Short mmCIF file of C-alpha atoms in Angstrom, two decimals:
data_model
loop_
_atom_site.label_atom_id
_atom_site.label_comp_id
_atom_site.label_asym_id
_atom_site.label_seq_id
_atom_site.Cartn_x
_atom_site.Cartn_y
_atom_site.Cartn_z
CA UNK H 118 -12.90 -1.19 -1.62
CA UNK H 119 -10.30 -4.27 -1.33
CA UNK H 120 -11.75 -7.51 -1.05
CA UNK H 121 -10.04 -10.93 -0.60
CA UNK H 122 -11.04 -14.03 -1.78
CA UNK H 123 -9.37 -17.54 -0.13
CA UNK H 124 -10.96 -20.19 -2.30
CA UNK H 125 -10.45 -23.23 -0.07
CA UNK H 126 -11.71 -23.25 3.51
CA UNK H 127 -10.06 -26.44 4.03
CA UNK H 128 -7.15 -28.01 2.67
CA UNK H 129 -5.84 -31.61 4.00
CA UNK H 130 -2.33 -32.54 2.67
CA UNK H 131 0.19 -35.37 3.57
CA UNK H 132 3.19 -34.69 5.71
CA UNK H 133 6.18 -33.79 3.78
CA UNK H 134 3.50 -33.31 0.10
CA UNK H 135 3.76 -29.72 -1.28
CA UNK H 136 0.69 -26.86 -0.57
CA UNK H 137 -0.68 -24.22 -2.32
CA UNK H 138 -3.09 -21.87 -0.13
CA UNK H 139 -4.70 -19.63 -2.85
CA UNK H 140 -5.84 -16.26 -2.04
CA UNK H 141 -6.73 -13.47 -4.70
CA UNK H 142 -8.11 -9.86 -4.80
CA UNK H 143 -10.41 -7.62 -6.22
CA UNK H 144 -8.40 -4.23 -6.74
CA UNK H 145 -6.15 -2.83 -9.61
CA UNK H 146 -4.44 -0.24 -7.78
CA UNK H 147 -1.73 -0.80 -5.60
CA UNK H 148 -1.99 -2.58 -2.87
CA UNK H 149 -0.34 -4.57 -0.12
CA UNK H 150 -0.69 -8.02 1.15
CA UNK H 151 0.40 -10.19 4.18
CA UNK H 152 -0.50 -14.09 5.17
CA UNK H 153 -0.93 -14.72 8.93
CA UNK H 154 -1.33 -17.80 10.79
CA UNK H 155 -3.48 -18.78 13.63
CA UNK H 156 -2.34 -22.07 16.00
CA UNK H 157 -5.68 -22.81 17.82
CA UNK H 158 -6.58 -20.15 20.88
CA UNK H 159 -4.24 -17.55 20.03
CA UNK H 160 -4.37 -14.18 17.71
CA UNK H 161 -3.03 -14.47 14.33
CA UNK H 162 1.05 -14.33 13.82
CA UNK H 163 2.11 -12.06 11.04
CA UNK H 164 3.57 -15.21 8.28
CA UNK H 165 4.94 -12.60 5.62
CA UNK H 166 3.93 -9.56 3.59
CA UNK H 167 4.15 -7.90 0.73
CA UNK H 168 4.75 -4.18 0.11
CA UNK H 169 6.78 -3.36 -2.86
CA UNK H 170 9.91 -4.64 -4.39
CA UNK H 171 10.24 -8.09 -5.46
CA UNK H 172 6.96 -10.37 -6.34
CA UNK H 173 8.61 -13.48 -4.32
CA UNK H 174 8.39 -13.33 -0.39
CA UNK H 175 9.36 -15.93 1.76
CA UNK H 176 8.68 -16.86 5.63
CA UNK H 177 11.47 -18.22 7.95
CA UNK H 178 9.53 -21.72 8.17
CA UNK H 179 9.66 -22.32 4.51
CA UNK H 180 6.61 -20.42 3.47
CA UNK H 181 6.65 -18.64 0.44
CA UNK H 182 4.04 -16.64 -1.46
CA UNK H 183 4.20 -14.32 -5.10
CA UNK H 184 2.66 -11.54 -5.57
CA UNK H 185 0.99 -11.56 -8.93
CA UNK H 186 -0.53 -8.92 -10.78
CA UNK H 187 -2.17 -9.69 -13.72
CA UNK H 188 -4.02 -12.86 -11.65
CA UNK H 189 -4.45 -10.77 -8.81
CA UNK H 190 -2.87 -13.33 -6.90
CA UNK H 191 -1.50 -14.11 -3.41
CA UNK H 192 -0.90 -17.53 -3.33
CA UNK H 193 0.74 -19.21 -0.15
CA UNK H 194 2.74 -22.00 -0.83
CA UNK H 195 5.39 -24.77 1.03
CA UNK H 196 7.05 -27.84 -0.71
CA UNK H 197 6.98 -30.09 2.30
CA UNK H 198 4.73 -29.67 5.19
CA UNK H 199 4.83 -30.80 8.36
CA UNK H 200 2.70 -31.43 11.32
CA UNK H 201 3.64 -28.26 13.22
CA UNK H 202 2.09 -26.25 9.90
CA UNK H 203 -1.45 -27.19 10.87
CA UNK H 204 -2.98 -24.42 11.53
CA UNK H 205 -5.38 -21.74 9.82
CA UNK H 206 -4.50 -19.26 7.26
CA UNK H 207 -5.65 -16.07 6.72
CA UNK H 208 -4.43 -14.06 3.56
CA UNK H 209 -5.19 -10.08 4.03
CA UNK H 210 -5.01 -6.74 2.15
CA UNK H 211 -5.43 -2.71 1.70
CA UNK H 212 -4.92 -0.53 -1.09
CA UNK H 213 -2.05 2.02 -0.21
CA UNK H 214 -3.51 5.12 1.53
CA UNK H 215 -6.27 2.75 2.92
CA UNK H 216 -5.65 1.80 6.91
CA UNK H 217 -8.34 -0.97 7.06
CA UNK H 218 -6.91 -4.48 6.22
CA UNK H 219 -9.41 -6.68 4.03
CA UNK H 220 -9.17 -10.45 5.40
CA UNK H 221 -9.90 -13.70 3.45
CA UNK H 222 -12.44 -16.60 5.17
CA UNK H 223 -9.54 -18.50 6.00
CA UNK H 224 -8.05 -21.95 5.02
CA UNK H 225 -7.50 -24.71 7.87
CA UNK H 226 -4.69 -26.74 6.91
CA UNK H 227 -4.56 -30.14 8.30
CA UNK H 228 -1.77 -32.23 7.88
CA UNK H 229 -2.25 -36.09 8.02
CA UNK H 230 1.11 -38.52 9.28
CA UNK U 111 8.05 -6.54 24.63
CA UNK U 112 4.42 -7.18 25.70
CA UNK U 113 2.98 -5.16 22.07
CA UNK U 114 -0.70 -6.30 22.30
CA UNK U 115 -2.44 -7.23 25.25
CA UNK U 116 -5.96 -8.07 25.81
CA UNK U 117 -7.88 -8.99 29.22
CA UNK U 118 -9.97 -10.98 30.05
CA UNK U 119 -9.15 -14.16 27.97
CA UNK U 120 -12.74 -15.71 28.74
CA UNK U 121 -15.91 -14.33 29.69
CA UNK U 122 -19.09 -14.72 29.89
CA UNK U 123 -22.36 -12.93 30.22
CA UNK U 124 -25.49 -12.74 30.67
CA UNK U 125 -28.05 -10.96 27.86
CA UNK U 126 -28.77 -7.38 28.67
CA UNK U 127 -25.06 -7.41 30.74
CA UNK U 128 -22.34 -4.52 29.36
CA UNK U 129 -18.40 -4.96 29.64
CA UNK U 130 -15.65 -3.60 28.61
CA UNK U 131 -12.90 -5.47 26.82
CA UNK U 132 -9.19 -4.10 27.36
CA UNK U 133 -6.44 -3.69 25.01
CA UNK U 134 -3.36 -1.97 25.67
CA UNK U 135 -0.22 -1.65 23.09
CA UNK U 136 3.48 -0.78 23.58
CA UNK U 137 4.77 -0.04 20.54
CA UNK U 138 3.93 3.32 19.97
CA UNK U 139 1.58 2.34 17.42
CA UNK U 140 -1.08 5.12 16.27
CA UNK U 141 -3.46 2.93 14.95
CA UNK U 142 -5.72 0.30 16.56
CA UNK U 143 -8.22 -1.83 15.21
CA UNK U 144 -10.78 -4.27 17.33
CA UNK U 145 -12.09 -7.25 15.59
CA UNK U 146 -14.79 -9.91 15.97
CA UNK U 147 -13.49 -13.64 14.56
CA UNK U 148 -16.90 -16.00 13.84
CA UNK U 149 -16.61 -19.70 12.32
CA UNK U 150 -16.03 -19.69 8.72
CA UNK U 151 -16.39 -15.68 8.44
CA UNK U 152 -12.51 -14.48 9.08
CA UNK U 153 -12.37 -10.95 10.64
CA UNK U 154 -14.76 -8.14 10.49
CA UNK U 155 -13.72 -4.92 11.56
CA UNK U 156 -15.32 -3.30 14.36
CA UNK U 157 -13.69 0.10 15.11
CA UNK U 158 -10.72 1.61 15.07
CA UNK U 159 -8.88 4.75 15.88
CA UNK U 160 -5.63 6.87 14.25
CA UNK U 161 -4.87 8.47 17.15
CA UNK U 162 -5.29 9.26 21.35
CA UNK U 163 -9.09 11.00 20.21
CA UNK U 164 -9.94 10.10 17.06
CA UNK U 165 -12.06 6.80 16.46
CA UNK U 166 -14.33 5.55 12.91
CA UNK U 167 -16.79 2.77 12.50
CA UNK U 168 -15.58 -0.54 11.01
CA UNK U 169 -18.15 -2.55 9.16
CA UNK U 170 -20.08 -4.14 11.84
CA UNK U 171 -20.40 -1.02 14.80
CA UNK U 172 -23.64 -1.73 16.00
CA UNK U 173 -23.59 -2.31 19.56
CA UNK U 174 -19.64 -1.90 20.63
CA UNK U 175 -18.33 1.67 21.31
CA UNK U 176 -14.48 2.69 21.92
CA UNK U 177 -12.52 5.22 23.08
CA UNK U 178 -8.82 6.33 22.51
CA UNK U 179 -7.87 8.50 25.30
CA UNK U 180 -3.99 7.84 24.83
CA UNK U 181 -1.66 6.12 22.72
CA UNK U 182 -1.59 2.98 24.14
CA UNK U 183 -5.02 1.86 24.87
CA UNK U 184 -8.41 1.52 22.91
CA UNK U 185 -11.21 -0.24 25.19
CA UNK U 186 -14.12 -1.85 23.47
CA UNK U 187 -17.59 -1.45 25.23
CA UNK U 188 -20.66 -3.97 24.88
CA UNK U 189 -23.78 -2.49 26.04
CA UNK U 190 -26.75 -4.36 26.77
CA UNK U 191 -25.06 -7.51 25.01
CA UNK U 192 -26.85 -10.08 22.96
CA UNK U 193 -25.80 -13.77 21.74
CA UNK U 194 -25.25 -12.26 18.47
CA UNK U 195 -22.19 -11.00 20.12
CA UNK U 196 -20.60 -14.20 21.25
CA UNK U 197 -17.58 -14.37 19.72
CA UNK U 198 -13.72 -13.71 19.54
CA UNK U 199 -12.34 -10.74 19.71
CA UNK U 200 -8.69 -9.15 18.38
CA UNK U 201 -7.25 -6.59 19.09
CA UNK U 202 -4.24 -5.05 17.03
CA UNK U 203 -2.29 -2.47 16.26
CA UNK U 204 -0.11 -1.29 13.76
CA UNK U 205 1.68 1.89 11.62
CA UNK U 206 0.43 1.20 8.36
CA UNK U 207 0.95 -0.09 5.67
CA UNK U 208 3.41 -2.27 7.95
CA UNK U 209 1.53 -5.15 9.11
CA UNK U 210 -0.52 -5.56 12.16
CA UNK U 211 0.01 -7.00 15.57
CA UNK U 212 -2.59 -9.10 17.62
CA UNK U 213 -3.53 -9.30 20.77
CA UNK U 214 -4.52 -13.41 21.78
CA UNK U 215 -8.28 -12.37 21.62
CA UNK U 216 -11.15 -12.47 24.32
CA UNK U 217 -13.57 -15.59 23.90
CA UNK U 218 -17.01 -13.94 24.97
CA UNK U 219 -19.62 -15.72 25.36
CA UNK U 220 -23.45 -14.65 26.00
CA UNK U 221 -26.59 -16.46 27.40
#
């Protein structure tokens, strides 16, 4: 089965300094992966996924993460953050063929003015 | 567009107590999913169902059961709860592998 390992539960980072969220998993076959965010008291937002096609996938906020296959890697990343991006992040995942999404721990992101 | 809805928002009850927890979807999706959300542990999957009859165990079952009479809606029943069950609880739906949508999650708590 897919697991998915986010190695930071918490991550502080300067307004406007870059972030890397990391997030990696266990399988070889194909699979599929998504980030979602969660503001405090509500579900979790879809951020962006990946299927197939190109390793690079961006958000509309400025969030981009790269699929990468020989680290098994997910990693979520922004080059300037801002308050509103506080939040937590939860990286998720499935082999294709498999209807059960594998989620991470989580990373809280906390921006400090 | 409502897509996932989920009522109550906040309740809570007392130990030996049963409820069910509502979730109702609008986007035609055939799968639903209900989660638990604890501190520091993400999500663990519950249930979920492929379609209006059919439902499977997620990886923590014990003490929840479901039911998918139609499409839209997949209730999640607590009986005889326990404080091991307070906790937040998604639902979502989706047509896989595209991603899936949340509900904003019951906060249950038990005492």
């Amino acid at each position: 089965a897919q697991s998915v390992t986010q190695l930071d539960s918490q991550v502080p980072v300067f307004e406007e300094a870059p972030v890397e969220l990391r997030c990696n998993y266990s399988s070889s076959v194909s699979v599929y992966l998504f980030w979602y965010v969660q503001y405090p008291n509500q579900g979790l937002q879809l951020l962006l996924k990946y299927l197939s096609g190109s390793t690079l996938v961006e958000s509309i906020n400025g969030f981009e993460a790269e699929f990468n296959k020989s680290q098994t890697s997910f990693h979520l990343r922004k080059p300037s953050v801002h308050i509103s991006d506080t939040a937590e992040y939860f990286c998720a995942g499935a082999n294709f063929g498999n209807e059960k999404l594998t989620f991470g721990t989580g990373t809280r992101l906390t921006i400090i003015p | 567009n409502a897509g996932v809805t989920q009522t109550p928002k906040f309740r809570i009850l007392k130990i030996g107590q049963s409820m069910t927890l509502q979730c109702t979807q609008d986007m035609n999706h055939n799968y639903m999913y209900w989660y638990r959300q604890d501190p520091g542990m993400g999500l663990k999957l519950i249930y979920y169902s492929v379609g209006a009859g059919i439902t499977d165990k997620g990886e923590v079952p014990n003490g929840y059961n479901v039911s998918r009479s139609t499409t839209e809606d997949f209730p999640l029943r607590l009986e005889l709860a326990a404080p091991s069950q307070t906790s937040v609880y998604f639902c979502a739906s989706s047509t896989p592998p595209q991603p899936q949508h949340f509900g904003d999650g019951t906060r249950l708590s038990i005492l």
